[in-house]
PDB file of C-alpha atoms in Angstrom:
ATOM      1  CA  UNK A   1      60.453  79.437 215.846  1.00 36.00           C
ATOM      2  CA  UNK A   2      62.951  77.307 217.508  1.00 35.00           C
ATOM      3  CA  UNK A   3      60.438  75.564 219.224  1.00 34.00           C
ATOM      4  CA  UNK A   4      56.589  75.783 220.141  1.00 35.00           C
ATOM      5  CA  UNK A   5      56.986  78.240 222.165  1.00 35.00           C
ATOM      6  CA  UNK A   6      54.292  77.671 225.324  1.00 38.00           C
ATOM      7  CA  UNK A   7      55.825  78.097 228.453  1.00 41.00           C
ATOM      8  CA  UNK A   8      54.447  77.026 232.019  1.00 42.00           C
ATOM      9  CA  UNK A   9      56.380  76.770 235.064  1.00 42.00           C
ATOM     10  CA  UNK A  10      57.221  73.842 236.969  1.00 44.00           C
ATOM     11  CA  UNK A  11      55.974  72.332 239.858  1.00 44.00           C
ATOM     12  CA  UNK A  12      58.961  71.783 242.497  1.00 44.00           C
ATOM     13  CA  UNK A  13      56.963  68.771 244.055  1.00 51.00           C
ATOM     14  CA  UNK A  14      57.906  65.270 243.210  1.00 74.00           C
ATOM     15  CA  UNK A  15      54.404  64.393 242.258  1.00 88.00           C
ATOM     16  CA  UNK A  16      53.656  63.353 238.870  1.00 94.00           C
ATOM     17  CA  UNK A  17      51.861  66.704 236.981  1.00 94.00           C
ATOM     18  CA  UNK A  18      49.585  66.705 234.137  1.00 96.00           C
ATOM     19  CA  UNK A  19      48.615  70.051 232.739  1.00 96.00           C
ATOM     20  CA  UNK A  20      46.474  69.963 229.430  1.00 98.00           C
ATOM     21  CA  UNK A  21      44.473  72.839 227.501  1.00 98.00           C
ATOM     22  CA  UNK A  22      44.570  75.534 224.712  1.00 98.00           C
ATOM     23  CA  UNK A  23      45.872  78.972 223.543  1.00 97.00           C
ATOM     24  CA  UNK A  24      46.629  81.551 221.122  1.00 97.00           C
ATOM     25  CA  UNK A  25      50.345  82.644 220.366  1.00 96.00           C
ATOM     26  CA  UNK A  26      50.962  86.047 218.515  1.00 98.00           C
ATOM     27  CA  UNK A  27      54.810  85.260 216.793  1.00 97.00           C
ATOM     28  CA  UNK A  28      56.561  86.773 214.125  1.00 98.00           C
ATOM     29  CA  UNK A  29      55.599  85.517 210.451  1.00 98.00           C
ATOM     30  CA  UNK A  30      58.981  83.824 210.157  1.00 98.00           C
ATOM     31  CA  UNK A  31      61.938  83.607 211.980  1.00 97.00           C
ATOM     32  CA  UNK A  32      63.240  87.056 211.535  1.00 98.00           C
ATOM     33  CA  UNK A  33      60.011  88.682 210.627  1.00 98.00           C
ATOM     34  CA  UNK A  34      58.946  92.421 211.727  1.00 98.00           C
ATOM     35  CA  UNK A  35      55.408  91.169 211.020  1.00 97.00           C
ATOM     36  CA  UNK A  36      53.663  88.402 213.230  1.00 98.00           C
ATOM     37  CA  UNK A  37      50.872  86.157 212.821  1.00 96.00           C
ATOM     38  CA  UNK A  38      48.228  84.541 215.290  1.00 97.00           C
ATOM     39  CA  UNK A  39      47.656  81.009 215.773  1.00 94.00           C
ATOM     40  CA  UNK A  40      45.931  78.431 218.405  1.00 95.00           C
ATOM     41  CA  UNK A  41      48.120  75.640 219.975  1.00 91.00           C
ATOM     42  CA  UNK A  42      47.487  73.422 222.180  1.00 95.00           C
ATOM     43  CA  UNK A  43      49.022  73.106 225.722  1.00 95.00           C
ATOM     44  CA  UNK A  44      50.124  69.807 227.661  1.00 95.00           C
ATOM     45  CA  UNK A  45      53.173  69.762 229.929  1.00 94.00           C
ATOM     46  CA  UNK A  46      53.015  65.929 231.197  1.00 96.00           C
ATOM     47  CA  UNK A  47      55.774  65.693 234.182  1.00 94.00           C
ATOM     48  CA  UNK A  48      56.755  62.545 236.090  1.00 94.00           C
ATOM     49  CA  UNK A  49      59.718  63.326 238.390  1.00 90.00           C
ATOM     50  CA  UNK A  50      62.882  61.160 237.353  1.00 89.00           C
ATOM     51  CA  UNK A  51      61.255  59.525 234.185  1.00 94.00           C
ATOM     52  CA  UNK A  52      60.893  63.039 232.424  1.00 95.00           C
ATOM     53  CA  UNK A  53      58.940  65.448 230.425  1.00 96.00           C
ATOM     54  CA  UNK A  54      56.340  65.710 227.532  1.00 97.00           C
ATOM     55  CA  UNK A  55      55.455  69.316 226.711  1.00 94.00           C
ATOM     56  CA  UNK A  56      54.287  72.153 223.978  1.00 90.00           C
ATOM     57  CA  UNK A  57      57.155  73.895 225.935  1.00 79.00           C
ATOM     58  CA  UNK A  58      60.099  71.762 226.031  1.00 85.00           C
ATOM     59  CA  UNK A  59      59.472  68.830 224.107  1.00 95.00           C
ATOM     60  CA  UNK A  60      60.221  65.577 225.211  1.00 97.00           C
ATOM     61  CA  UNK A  61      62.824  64.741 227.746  1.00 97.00           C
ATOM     62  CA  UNK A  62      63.638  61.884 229.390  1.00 98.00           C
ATOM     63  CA  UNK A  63      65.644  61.527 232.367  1.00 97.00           C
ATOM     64  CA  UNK A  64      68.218  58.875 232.433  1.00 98.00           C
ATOM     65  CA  UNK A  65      70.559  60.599 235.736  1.00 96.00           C
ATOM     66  CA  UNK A  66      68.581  60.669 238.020  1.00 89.00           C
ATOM     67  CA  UNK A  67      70.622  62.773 240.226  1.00 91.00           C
ATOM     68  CA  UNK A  68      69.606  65.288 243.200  1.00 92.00           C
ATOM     69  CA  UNK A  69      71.013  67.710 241.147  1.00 96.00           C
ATOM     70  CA  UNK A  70      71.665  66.559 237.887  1.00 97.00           C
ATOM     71  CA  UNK A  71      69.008  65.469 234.795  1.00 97.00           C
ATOM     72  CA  UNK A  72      69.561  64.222 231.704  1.00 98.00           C
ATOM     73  CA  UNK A  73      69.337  62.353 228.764  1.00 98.00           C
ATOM     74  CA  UNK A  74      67.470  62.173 225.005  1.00 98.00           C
ATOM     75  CA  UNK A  75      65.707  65.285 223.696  1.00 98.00           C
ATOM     76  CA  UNK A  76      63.128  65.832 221.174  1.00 98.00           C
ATOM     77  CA  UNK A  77      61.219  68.751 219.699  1.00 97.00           C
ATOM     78  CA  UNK A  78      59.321  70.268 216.849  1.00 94.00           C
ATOM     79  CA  UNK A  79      60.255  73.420 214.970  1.00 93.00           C
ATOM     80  CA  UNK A  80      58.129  75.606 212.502  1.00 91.00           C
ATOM     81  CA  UNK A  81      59.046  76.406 209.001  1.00 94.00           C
ATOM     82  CA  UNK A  82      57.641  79.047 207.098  1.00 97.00           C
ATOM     83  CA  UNK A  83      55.370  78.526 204.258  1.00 96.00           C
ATOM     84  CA  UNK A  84      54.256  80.711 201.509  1.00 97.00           C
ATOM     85  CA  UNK A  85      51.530  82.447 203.414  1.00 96.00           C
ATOM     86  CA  UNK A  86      53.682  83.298 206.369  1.00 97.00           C
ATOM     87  CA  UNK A  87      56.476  85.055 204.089  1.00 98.00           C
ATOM     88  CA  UNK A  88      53.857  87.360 202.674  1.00 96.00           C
ATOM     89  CA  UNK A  89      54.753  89.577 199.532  1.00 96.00           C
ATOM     90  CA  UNK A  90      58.466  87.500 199.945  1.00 98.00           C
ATOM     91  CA  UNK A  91      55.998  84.469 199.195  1.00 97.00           C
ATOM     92  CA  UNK A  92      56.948  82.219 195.681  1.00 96.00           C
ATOM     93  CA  UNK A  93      60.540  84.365 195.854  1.00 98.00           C
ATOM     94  CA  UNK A  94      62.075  83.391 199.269  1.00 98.00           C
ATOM     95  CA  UNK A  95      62.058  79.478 199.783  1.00 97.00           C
ATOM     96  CA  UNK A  96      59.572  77.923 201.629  1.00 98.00           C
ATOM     97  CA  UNK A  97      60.054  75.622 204.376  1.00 98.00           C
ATOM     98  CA  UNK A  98      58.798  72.733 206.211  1.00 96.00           C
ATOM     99  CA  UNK A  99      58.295  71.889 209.577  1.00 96.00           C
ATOM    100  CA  UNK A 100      61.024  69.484 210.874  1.00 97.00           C
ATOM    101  CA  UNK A 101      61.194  66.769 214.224  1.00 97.00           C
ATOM    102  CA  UNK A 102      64.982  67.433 216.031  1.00 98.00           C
ATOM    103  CA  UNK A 103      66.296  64.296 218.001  1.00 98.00           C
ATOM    104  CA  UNK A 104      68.877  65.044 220.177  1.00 98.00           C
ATOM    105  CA  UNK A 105      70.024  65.178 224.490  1.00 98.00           C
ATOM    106  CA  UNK A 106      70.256  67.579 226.941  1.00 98.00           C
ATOM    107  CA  UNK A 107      71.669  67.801 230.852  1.00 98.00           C
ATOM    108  CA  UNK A 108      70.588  70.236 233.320  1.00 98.00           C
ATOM    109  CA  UNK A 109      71.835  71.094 236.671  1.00 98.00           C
ATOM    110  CA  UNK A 110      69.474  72.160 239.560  1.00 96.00           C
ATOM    111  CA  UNK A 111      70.993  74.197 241.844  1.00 97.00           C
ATOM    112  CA  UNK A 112      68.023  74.279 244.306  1.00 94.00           C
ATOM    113  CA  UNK A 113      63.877  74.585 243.448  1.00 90.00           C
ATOM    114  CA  UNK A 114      64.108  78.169 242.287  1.00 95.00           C
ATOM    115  CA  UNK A 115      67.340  78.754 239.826  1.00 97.00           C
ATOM    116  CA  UNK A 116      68.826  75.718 237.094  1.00 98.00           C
ATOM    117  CA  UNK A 117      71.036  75.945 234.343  1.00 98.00           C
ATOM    118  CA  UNK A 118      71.249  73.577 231.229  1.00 98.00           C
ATOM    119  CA  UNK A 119      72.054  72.805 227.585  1.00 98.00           C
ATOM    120  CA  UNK A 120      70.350  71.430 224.643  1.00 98.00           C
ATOM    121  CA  UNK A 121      71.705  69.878 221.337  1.00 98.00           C
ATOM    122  CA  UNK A 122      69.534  68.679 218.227  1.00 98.00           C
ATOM    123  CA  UNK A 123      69.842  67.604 214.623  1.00 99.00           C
ATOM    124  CA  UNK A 124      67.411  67.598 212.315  1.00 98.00           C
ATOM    125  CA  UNK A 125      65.972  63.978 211.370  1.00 97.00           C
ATOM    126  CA  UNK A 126      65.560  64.376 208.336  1.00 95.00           C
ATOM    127  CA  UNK A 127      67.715  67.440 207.229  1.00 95.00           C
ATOM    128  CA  UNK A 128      71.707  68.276 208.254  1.00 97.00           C
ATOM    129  CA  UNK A 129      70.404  71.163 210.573  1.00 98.00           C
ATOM    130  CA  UNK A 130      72.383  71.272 214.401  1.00 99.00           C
ATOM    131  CA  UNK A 131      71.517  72.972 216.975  1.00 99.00           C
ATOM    132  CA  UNK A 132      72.943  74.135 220.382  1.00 99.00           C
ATOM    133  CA  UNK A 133      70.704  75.916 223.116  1.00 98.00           C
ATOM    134  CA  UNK A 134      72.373  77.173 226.537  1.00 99.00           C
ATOM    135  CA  UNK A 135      70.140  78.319 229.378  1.00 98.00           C
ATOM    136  CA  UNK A 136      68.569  79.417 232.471  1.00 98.00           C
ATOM    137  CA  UNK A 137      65.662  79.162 234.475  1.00 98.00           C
ATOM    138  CA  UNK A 138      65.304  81.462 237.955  1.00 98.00           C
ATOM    139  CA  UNK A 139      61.749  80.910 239.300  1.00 97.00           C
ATOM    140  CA  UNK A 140      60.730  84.365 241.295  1.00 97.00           C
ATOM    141  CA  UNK A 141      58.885  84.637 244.495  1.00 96.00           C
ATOM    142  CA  UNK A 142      54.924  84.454 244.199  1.00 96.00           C
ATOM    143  CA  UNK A 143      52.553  87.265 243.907  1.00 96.00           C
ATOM    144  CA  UNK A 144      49.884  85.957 245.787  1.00 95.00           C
ATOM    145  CA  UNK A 145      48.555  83.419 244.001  1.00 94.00           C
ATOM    146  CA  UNK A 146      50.339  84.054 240.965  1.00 97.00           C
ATOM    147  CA  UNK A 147      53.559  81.978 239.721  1.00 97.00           C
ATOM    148  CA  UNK A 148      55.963  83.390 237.492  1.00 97.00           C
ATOM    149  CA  UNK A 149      59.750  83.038 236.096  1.00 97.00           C
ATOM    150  CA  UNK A 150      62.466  84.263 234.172  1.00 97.00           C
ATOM    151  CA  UNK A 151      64.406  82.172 231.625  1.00 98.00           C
ATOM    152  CA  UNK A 152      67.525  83.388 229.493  1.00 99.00           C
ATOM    153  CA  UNK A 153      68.697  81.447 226.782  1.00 98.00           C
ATOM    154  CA  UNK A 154      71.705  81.896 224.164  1.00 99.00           C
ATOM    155  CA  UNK A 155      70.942  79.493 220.923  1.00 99.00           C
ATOM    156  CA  UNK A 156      73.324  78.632 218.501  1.00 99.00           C
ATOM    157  CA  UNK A 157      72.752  76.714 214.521  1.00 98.00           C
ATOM    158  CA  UNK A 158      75.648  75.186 211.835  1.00 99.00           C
ATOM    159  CA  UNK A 159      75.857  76.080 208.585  1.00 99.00           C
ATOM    160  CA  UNK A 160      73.066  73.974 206.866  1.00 98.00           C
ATOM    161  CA  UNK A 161      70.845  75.300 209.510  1.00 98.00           C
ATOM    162  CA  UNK A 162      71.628  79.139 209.393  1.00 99.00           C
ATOM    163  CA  UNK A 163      71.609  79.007 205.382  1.00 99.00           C
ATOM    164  CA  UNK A 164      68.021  77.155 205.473  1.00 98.00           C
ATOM    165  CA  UNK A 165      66.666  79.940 207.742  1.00 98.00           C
ATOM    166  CA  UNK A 166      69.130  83.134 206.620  1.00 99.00           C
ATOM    167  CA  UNK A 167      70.893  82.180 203.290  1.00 98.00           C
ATOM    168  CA  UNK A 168      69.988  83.461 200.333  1.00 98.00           C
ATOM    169  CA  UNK A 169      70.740  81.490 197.012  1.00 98.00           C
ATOM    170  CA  UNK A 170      71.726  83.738 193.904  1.00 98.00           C
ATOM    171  CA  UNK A 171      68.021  83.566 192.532  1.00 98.00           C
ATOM    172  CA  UNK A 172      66.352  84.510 195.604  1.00 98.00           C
ATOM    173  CA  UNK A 173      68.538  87.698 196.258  1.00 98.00           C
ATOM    174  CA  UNK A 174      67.640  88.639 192.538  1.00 98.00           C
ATOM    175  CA  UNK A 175      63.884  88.307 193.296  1.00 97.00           C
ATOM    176  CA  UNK A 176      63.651  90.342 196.730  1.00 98.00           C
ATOM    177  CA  UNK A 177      66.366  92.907 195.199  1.00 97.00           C
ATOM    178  CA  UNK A 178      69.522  92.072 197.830  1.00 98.00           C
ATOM    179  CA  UNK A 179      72.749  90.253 197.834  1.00 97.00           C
ATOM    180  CA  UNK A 180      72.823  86.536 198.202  1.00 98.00           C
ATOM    181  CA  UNK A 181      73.930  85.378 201.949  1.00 98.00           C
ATOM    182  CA  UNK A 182      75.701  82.052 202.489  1.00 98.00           C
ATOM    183  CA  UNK A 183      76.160  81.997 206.100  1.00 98.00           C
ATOM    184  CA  UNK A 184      78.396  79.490 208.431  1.00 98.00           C
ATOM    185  CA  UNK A 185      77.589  78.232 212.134  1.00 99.00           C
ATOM    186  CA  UNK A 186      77.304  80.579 214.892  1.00 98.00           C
ATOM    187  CA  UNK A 187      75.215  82.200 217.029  1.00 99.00           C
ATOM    188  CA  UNK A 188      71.775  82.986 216.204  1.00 99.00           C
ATOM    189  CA  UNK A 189      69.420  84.197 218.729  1.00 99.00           C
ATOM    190  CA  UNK A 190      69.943  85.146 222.617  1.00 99.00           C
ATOM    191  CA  UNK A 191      66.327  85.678 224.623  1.00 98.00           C
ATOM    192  CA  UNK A 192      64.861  86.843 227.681  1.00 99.00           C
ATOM    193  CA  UNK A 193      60.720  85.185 228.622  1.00 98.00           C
ATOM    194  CA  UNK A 194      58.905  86.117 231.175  1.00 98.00           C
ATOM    195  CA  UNK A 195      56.348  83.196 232.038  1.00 97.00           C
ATOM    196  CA  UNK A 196      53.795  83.176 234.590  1.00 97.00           C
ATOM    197  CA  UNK A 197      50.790  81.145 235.909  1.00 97.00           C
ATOM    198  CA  UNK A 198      47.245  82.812 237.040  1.00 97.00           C
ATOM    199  CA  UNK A 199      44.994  80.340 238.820  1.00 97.00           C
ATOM    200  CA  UNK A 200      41.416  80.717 238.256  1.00 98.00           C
ATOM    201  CA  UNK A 201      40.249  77.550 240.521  1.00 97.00           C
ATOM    202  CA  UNK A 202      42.281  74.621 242.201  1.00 95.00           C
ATOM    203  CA  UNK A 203      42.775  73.322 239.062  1.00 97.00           C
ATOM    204  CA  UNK A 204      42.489  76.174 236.258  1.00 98.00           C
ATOM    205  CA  UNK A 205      44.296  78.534 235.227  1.00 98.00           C
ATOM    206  CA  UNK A 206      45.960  80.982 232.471  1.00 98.00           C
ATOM    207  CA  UNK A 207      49.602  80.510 231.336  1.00 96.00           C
ATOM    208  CA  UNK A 208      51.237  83.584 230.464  1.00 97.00           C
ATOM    209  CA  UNK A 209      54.688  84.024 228.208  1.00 96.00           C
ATOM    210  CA  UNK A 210      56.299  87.312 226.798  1.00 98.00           C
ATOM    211  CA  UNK A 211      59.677  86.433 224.778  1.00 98.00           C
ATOM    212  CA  UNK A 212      61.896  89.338 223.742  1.00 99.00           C
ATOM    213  CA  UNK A 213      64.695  88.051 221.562  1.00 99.00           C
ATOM    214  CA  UNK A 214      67.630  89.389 219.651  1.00 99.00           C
ATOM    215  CA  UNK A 215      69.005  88.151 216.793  1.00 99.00           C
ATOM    216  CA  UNK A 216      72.717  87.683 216.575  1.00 99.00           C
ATOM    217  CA  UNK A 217      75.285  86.998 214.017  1.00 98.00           C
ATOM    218  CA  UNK A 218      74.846  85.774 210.645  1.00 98.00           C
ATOM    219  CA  UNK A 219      71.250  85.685 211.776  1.00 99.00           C
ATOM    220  CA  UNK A 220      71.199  88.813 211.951  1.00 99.00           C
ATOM    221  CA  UNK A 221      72.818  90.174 209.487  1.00 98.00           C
ATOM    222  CA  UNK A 222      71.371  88.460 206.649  1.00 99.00           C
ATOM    223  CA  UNK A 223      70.350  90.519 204.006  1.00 98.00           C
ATOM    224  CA  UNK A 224      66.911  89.168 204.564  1.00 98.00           C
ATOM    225  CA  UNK A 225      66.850  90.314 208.187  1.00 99.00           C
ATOM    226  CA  UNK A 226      68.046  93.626 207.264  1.00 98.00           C
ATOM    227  CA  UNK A 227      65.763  94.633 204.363  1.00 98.00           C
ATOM    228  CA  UNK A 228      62.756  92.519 205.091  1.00 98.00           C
ATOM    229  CA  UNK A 229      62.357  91.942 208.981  1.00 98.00           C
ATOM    230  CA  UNK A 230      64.074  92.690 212.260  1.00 99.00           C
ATOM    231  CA  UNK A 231      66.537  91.274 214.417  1.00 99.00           C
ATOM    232  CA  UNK A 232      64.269  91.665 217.859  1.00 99.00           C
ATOM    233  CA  UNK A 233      61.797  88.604 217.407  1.00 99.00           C
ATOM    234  CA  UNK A 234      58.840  89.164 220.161  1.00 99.00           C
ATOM    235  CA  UNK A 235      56.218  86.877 220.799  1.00 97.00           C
ATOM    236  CA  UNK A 236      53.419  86.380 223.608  1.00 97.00           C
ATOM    237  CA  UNK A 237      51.323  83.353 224.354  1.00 96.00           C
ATOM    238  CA  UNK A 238      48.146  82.972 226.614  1.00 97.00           C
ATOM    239  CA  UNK A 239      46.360  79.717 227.484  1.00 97.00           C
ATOM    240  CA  UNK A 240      43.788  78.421 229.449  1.00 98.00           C
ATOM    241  CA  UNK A 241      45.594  75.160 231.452  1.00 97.00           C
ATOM    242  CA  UNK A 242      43.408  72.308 233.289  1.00 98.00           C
ATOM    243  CA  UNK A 243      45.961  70.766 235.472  1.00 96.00           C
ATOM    244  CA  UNK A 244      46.010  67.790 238.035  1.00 94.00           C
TER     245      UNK A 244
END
């Protein structure tokens, strides 16, 4: 995926925020898959107010504004491949690929505790991928105990990036029985993720995240998509937090 994709929500008190623990995620077998695949992750969201973030859900961010309403500054993330095992019978015909570290920055505007809006651009470091990620965060009103959230996010790749994940060289469209796909940049993926926290004690709890995503695009209407996986990408996660 486009990220590791564990999301908590965020404490709106200026206290530094440690959250640590471990969970399963159930995400499609590659990006674009109709077929998913289990896995454990861990989970750490470390948050000091106006230094920045390290998280399984963001990344890292570090915060060089400062403002009352404005943040900003570097970015950095991690985002999955797909290897042979995860491509299934496509395995030893559609390309591999390997996990890659994005460097990049980001700004964000908060227009009070519950609703901000933001953007995110990456490149590969060591590849030509780019990427640009445009989103939302509304935090809803409590159910009792319970915290939860909405995000919406539109996400965008150049060419290197779309071919690595949707092209299809000459060879490979022989193998799987399609046409070969040499897509440019564009937009590749819009999503809507539910997220929600369920305390267990003071300091427990379980972190909850549904994403429901569409693929858009070249993304989507790569040959590979179209005769070998789907362009809705869902995914859940569920971890047990200790947080302090």
């Amino acid at each position: 995926m486009a990220l590791l994709v564990v999301s908590g929500i965020a404490s709106a008190s200026e206290a530094p925020s440690y959250a640590f623990g471990a969970g399963v995620q159930h995400i499609p077998s590659w990006i674009g898959a109709s077929t998913h695949r289990n896995q454990l992750l861990p989970y750490v969201d470390i948050d000091l107010p106006e230094i920045g973030e390290l998280s399984t859900v963001d990344g890292l961010t570090v915060d060089l504004i400062h403002g009352t309403h404005w943040h900003g500054g570097p970015y950095g993330n991690y985002m999955w491949g797909r290897s042979h095992e995860d491509l299934g019978t496509l395995g030893g015909k559609v390309t591999s690929l390997s996990p890659r570290l994005q460097g990049g920055g980001y700004i964000e505007y908060a227009f009070d505790e519950q609703w901000s809006v933001g953007s995110r651009v990456s490149h590969d470091t060591d590849g030509a991928g780019a990427y640009l990620d445009v989103y939302g965060d509304l935090k809803l009103p409590d159910i009792g105990y319970i915290e939860q959230s909405f995000e919406l996010q539109w996400q965008a790749m150049n060419g290197p990036a779309m071919r690595r994940f949707f092209g299809l060289s000459a060879d490979e469209a022989t193998s799987i029985g399609t046409a070969p796909w040499r897509p440019g940049a564009g937009a590749q993926m819009a999503y809507i993720e539910y997220d929600a926290f369920l305390p267990t004690s003071e300091h427990t709890g379980f972190a909850l995240s549904i994403n429901i995503g569409r693929l858009l695009g070249a993304a989507a209407n790569s040959p590979l998509v179209r005769s070998y996986g789907s362009r809705t990408q869902i995914s859940q996660t569920l971890a047990f937090v200790y947080h302090f």
